[in-house]
PDB file of C-alpha atoms in Angstrom:
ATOM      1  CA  UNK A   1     -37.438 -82.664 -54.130  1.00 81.00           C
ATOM      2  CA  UNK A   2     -40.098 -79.844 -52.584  1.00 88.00           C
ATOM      3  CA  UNK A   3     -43.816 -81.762 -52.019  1.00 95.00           C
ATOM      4  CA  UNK A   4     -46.956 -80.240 -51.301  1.00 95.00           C
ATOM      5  CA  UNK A   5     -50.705 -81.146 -50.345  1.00 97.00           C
ATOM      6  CA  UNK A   6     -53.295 -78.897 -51.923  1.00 98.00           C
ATOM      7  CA  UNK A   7     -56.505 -78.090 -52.462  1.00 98.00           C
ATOM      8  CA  UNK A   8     -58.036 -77.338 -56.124  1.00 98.00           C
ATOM      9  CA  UNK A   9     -60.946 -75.115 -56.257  1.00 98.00           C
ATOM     10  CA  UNK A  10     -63.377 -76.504 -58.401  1.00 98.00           C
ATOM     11  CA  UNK A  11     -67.020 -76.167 -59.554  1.00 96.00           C
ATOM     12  CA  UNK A  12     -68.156 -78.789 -57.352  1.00 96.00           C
ATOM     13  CA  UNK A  13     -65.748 -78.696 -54.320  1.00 97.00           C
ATOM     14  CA  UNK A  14     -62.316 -78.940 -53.311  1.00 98.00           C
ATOM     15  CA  UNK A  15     -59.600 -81.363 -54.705  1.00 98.00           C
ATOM     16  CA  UNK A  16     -56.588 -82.269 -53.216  1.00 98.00           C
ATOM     17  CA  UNK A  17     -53.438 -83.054 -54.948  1.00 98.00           C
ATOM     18  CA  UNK A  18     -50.045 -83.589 -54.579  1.00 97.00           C
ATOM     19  CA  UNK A  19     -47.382 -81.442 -56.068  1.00 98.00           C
ATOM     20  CA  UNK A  20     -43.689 -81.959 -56.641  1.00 98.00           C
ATOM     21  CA  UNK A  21     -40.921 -79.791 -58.492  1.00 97.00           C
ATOM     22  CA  UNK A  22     -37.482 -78.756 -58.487  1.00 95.00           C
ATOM     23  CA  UNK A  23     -36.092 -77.074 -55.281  1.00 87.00           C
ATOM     24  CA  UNK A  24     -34.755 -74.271 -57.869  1.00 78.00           C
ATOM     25  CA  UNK A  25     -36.399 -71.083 -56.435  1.00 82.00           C
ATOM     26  CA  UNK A  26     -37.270 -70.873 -60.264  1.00 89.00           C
ATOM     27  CA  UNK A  27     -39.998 -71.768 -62.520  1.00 95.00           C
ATOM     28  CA  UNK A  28     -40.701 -74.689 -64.579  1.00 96.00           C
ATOM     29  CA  UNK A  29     -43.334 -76.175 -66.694  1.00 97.00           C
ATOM     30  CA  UNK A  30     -46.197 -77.828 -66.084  1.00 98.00           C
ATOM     31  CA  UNK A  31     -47.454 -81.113 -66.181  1.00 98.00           C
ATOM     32  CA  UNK A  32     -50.782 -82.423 -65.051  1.00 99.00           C
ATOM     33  CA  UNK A  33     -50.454 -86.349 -64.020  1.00 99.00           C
ATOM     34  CA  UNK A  34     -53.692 -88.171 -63.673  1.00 98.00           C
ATOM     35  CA  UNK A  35     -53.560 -91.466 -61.482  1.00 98.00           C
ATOM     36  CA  UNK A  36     -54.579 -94.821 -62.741  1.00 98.00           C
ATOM     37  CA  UNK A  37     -58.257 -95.971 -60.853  1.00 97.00           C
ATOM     38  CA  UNK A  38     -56.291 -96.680 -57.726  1.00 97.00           C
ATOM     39  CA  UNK A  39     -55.253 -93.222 -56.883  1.00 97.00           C
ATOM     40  CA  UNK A  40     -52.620 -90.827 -55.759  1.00 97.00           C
ATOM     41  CA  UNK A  41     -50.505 -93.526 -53.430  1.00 97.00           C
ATOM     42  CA  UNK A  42     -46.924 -93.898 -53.007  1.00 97.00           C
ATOM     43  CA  UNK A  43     -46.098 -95.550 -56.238  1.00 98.00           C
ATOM     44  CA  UNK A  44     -47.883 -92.122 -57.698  1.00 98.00           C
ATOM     45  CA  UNK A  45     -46.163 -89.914 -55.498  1.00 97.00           C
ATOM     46  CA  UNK A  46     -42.659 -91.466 -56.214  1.00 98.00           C
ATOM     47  CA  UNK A  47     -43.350 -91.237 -60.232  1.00 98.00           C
ATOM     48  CA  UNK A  48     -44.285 -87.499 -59.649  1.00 98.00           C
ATOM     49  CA  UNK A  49     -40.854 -86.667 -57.676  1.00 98.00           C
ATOM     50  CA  UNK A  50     -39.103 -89.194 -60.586  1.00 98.00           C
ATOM     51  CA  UNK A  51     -40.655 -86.723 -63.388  1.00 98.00           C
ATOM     52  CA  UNK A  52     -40.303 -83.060 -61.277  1.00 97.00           C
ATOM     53  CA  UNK A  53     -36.800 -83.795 -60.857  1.00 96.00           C
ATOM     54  CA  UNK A  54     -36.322 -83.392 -64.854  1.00 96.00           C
ATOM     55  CA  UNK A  55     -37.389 -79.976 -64.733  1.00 95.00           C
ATOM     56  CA  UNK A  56     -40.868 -79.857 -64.501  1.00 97.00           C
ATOM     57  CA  UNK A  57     -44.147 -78.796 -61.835  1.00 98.00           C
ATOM     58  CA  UNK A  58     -46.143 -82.016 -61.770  1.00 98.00           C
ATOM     59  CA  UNK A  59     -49.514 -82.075 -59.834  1.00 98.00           C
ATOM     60  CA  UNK A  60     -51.456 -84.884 -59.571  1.00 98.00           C
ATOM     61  CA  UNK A  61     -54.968 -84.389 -58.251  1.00 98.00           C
ATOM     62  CA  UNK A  62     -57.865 -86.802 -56.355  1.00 98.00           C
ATOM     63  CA  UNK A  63     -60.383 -86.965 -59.503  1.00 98.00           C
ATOM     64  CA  UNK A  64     -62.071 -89.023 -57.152  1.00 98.00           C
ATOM     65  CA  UNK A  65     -62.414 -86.058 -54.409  1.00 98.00           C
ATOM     66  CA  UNK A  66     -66.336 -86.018 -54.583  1.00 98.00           C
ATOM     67  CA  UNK A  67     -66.131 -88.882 -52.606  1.00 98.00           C
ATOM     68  CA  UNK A  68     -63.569 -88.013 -49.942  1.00 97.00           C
ATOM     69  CA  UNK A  69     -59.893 -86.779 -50.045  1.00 97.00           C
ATOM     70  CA  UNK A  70     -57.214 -89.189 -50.713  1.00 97.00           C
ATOM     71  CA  UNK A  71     -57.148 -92.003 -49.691  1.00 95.00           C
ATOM     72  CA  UNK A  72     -60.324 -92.315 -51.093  1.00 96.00           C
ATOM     73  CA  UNK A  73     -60.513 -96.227 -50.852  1.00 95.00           C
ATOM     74  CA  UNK A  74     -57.805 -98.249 -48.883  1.00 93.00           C
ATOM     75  CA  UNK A  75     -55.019 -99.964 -50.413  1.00 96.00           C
ATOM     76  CA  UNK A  76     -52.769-102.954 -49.807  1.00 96.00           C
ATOM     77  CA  UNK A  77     -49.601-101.791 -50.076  1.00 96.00           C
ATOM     78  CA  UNK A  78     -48.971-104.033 -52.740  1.00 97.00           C
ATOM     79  CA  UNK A  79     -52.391-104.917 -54.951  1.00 97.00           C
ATOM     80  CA  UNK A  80     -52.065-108.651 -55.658  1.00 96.00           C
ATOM     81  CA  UNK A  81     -54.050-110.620 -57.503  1.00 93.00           C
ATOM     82  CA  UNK A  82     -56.146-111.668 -54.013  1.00 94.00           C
ATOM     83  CA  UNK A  83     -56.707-108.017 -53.474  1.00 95.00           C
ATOM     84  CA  UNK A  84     -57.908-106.939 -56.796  1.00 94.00           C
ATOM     85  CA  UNK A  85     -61.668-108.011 -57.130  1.00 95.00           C
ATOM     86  CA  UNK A  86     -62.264-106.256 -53.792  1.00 96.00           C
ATOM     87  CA  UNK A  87     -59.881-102.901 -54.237  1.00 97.00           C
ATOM     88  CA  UNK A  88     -61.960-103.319 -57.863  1.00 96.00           C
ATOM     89  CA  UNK A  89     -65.193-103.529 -56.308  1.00 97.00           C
ATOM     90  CA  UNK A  90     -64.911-100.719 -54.726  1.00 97.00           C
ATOM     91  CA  UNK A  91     -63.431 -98.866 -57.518  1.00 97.00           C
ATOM     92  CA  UNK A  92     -65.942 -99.245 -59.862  1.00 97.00           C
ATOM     93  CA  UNK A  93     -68.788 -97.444 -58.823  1.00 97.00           C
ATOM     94  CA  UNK A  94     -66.119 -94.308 -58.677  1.00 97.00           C
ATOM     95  CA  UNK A  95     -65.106 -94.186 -62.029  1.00 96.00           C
ATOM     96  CA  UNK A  96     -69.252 -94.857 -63.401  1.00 97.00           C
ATOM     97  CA  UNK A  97     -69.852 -91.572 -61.147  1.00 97.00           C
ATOM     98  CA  UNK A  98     -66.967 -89.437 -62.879  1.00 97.00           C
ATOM     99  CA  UNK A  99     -68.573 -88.828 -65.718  1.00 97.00           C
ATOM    100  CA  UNK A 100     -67.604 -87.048 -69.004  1.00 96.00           C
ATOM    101  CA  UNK A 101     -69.378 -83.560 -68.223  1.00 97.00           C
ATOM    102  CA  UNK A 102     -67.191 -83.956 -64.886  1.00 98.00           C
ATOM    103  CA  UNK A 103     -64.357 -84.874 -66.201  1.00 98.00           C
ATOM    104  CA  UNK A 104     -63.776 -81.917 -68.439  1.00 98.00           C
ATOM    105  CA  UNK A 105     -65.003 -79.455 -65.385  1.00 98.00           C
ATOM    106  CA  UNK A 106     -62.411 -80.667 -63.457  1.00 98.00           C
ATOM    107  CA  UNK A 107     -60.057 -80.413 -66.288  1.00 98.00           C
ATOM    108  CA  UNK A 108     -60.806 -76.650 -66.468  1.00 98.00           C
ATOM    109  CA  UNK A 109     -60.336 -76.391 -62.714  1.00 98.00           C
ATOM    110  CA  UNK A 110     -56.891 -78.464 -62.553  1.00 98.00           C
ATOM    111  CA  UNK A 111     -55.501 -76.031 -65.698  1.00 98.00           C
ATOM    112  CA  UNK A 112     -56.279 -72.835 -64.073  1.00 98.00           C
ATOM    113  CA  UNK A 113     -54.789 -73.925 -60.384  1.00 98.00           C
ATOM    114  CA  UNK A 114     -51.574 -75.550 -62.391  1.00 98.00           C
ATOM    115  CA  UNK A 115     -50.975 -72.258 -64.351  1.00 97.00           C
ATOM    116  CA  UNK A 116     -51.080 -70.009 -61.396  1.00 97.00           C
ATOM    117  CA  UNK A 117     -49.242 -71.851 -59.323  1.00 96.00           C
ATOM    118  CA  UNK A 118     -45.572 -69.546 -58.883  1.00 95.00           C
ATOM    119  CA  UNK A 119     -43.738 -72.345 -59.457  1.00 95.00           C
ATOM    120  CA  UNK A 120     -45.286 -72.984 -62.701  1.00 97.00           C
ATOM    121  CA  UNK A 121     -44.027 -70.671 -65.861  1.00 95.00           C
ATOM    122  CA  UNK A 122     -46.314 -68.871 -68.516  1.00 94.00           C
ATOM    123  CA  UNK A 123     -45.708 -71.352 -71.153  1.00 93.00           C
ATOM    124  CA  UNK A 124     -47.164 -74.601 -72.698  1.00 97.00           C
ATOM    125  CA  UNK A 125     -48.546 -77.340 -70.748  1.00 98.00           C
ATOM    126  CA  UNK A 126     -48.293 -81.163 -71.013  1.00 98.00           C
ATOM    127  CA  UNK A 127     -50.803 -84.131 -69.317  1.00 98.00           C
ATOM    128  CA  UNK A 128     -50.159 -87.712 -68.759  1.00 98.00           C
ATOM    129  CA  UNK A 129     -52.090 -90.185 -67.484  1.00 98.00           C
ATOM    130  CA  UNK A 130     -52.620 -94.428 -66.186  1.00 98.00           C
ATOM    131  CA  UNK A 131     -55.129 -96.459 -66.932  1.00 98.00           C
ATOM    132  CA  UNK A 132     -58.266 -94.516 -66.700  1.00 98.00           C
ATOM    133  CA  UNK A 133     -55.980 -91.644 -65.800  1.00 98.00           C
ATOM    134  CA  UNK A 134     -54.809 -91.972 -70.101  1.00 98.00           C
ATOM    135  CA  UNK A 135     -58.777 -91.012 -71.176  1.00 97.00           C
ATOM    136  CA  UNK A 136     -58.800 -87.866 -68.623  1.00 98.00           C
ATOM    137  CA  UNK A 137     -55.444 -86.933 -70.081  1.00 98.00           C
ATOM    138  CA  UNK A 138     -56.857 -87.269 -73.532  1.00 98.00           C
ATOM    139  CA  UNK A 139     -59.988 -85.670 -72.709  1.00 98.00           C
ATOM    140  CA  UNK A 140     -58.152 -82.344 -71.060  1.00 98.00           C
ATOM    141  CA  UNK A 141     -55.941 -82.057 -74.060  1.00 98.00           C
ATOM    142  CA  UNK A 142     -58.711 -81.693 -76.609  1.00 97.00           C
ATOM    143  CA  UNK A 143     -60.694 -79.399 -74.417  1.00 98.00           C
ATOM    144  CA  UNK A 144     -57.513 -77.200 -73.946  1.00 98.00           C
ATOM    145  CA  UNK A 145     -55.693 -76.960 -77.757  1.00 96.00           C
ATOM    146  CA  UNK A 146     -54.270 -73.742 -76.916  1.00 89.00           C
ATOM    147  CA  UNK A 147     -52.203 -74.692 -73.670  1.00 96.00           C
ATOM    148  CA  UNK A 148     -50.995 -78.193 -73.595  1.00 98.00           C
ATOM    149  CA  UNK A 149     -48.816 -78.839 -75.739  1.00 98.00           C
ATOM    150  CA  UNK A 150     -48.072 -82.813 -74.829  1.00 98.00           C
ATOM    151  CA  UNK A 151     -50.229 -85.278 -73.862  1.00 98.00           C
ATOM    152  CA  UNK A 152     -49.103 -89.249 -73.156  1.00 98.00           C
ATOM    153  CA  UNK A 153     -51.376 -92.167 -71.648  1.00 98.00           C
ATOM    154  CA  UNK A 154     -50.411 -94.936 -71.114  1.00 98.00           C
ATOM    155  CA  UNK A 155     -52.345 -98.463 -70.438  1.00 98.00           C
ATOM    156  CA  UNK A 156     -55.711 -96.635 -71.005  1.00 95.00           C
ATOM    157  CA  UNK A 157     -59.002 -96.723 -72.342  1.00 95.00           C
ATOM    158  CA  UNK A 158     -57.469 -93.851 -75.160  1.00 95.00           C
ATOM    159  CA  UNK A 159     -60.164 -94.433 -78.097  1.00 89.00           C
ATOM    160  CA  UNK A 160     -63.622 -95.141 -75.877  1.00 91.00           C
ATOM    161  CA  UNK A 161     -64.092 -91.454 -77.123  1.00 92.00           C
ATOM    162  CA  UNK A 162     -63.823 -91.763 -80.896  1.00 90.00           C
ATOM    163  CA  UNK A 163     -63.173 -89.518 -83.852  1.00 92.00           C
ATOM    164  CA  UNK A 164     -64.740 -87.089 -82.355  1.00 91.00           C
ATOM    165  CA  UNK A 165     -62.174 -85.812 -79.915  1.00 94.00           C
ATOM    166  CA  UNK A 166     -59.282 -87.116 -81.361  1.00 95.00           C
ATOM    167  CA  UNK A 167     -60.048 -84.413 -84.023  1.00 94.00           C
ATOM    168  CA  UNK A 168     -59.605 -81.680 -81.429  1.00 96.00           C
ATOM    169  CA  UNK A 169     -55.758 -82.823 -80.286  1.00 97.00           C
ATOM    170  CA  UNK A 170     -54.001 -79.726 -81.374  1.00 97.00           C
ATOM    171  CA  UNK A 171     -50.970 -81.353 -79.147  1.00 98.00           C
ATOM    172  CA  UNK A 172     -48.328 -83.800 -79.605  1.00 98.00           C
ATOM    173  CA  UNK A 173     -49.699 -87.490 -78.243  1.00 98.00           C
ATOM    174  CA  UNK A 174     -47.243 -90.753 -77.272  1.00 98.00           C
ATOM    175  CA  UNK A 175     -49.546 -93.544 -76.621  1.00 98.00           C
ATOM    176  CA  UNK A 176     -48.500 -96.547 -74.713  1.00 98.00           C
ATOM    177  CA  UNK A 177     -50.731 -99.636 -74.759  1.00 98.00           C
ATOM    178  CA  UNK A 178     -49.929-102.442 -73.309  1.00 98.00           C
ATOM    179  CA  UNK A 179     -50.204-105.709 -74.977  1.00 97.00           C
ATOM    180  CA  UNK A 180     -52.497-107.628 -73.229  1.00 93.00           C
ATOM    181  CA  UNK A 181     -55.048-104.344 -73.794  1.00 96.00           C
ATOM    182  CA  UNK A 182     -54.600-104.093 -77.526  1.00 94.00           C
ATOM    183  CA  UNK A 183     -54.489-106.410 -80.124  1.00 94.00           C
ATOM    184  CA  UNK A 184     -51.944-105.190 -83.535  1.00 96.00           C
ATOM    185  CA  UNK A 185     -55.107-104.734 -85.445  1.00 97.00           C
ATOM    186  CA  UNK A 186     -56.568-102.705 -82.922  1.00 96.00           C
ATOM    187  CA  UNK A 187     -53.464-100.395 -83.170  1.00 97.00           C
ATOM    188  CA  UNK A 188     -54.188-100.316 -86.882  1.00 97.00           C
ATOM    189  CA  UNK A 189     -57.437 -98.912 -86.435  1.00 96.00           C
ATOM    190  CA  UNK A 190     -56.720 -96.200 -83.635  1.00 97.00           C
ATOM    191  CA  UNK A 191     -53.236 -95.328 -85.994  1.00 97.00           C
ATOM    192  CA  UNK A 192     -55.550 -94.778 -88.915  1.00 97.00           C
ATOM    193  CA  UNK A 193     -58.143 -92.741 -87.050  1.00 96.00           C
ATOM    194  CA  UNK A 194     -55.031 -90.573 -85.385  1.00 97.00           C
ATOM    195  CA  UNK A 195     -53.944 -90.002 -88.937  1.00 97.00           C
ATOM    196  CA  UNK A 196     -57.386 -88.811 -90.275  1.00 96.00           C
ATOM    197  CA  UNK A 197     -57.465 -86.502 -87.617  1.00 96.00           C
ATOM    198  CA  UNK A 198     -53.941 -84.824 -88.336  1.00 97.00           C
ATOM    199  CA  UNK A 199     -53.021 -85.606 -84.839  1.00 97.00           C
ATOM    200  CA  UNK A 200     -49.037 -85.435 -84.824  1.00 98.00           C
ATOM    201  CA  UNK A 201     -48.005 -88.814 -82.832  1.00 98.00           C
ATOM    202  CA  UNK A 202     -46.208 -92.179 -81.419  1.00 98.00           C
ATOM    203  CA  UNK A 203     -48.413 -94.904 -80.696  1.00 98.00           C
ATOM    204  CA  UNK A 204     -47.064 -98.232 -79.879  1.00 98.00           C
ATOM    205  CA  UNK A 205     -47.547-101.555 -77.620  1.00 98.00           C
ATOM    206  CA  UNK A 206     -45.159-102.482 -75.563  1.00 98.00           C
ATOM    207  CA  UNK A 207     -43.994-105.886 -75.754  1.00 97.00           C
ATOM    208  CA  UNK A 208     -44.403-108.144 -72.800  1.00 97.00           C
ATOM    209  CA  UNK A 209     -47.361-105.907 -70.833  1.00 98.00           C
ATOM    210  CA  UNK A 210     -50.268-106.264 -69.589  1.00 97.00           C
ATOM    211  CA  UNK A 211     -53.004-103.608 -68.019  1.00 97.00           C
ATOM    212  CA  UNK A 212     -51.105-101.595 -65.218  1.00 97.00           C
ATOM    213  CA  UNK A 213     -47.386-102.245 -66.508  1.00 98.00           C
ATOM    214  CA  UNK A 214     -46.226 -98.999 -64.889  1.00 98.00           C
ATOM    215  CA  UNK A 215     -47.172 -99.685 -61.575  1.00 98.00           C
ATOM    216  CA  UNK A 216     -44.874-101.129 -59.272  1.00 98.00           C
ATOM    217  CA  UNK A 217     -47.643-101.714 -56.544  1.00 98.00           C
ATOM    218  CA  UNK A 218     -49.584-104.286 -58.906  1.00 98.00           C
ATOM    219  CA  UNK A 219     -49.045-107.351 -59.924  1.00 97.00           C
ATOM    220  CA  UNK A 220     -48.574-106.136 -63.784  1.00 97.00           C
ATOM    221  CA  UNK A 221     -45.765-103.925 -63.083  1.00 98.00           C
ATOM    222  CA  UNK A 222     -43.233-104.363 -65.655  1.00 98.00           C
ATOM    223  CA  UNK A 223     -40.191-102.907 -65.332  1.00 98.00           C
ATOM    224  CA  UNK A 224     -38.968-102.803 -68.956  1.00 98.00           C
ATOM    225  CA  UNK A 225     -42.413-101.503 -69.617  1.00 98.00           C
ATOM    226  CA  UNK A 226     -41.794 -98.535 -67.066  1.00 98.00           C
ATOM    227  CA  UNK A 227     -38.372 -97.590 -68.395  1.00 98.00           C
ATOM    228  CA  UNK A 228     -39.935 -97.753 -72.009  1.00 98.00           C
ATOM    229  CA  UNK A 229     -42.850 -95.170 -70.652  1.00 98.00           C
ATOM    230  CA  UNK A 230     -39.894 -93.245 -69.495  1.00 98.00           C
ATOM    231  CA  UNK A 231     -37.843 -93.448 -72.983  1.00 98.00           C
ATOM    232  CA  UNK A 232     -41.268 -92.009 -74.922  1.00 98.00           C
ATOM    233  CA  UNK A 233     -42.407 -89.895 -71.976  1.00 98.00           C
ATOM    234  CA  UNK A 234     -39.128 -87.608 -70.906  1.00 98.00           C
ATOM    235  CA  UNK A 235     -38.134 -86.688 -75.160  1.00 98.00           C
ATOM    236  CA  UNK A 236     -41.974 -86.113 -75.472  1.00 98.00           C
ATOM    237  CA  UNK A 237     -42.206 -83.451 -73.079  1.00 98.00           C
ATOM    238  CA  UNK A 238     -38.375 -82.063 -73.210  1.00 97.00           C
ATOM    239  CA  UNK A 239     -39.606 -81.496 -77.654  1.00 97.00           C
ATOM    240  CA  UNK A 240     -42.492 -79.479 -76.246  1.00 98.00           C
ATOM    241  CA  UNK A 241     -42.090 -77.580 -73.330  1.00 97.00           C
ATOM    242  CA  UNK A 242     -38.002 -78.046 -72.816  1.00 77.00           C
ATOM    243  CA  UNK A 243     -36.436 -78.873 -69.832  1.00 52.00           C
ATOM    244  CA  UNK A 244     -33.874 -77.890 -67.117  1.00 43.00           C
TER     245      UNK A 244
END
């Protein structure tokens, strides 16, 4: 599976991301993966190659590159429970800085690199996202109605947002919450405001999770959880932009 490092013009700098796709000599569609608060990593970089290899361009770039290029804070290779308040400390203060306004600049940036990229094809996008990664996702879909066609998140933060940009979602949404994040009635609520707002979607907690399920790195890795982001994810995108 083809990798490569690059750099994202943006307004404020340069990002760098990781790219992997098919080693087709053809093109493919496009899918814009944002990390969880940890970062592009190897667990990241192994559920990029996982995803390209069905037939799709998936970048995934540093949100956090105002502060340095990845790795932007070290890891453990494995983040235990031990490591967490101090990986978290450090964490933190990154995700206060990225705010909303920057968010959605980025987003603009990250659409126009993906869709001139020659691997990439002239159709529909899709985004997916972890953790914090889910919000971004959510937040680049509304601002773009016209080009991505998909979005999932999973394990994130979906509804801090409200109404108000849930009523923008022009694409297709699979949202993936784990349980210890969401409570049924909680579901009930963000179901009811997806309905209002005509937004055509899945939206479901997976039994047995807790914050970080997909993430085999973390202590909250669940692997039925994984291979149920997997069942939602793959149909979600092959319904929107096909596959190879």
């Amino acid at each position: 599976m083809p990798t490569k490092t690059l750099q994202i013009p943006t307004a404020d700098g340069r990002a760098d991301a990781f790219a992997a796709f098919p080693d087709h000599g053809e093109q493919h569609p496009g899918v814009l993966m944002y990390a969880d608060g940890f970062g592009i990593r190897p667990v990241l970089r192994e559920m990029a190659r996982e995803l390209a290899g069905h037939g799709y361009y998936v970048l995934v770039p540093n949100f956090f590159y105002r502060h340095g290029p990845t790795p932007v804070i070290e890891l453990p290779e494995h983040i235990g429970e031990e490591a967490r308040p101090q990986v978290m400390a450090q964490v933190m203060p990154l995700l206060k800085a990225h705010t909303a306004e920057r968010v959605l600049r980025d987003a603009d940036a990250y659409i126009r690199f993906l869709t001139t990229q020659p691997e990439v094809g002239a159709g529909p996008l899709a985004v997916t996202g972890y953790c914090i990664g889910g919000l971004l996702a959510m937040r680049t879909a509304a601002a773009h109605p016209g080009q991505v066609a998909a979005v999932a998140a999973f394990h994130g933060p979906v509804g801090a947002d409200g109404p108000a940009l849930l009523s923008k979602l022009t694409a297709q949404v699979h949202l993936g919450h784990a349980e210890g994040d969401m409570t049924p009635e909680a579901l009930g609520e963000l179901n009811q405001a997806l309905d209002a707002a005509g937004v055509s979607y899945t939206s479901e907690i997976y039994p047995g999770t807790i914050h970080g399920f997909t993430m085999s790195d973390t202590d909250a890795f669940s692997p039925s959880g994984l291979k149920r982001h997997w069942d939602h994810l793959l149909p979600l995108l092959g319904r929107t932009l096909g596959d190879s």
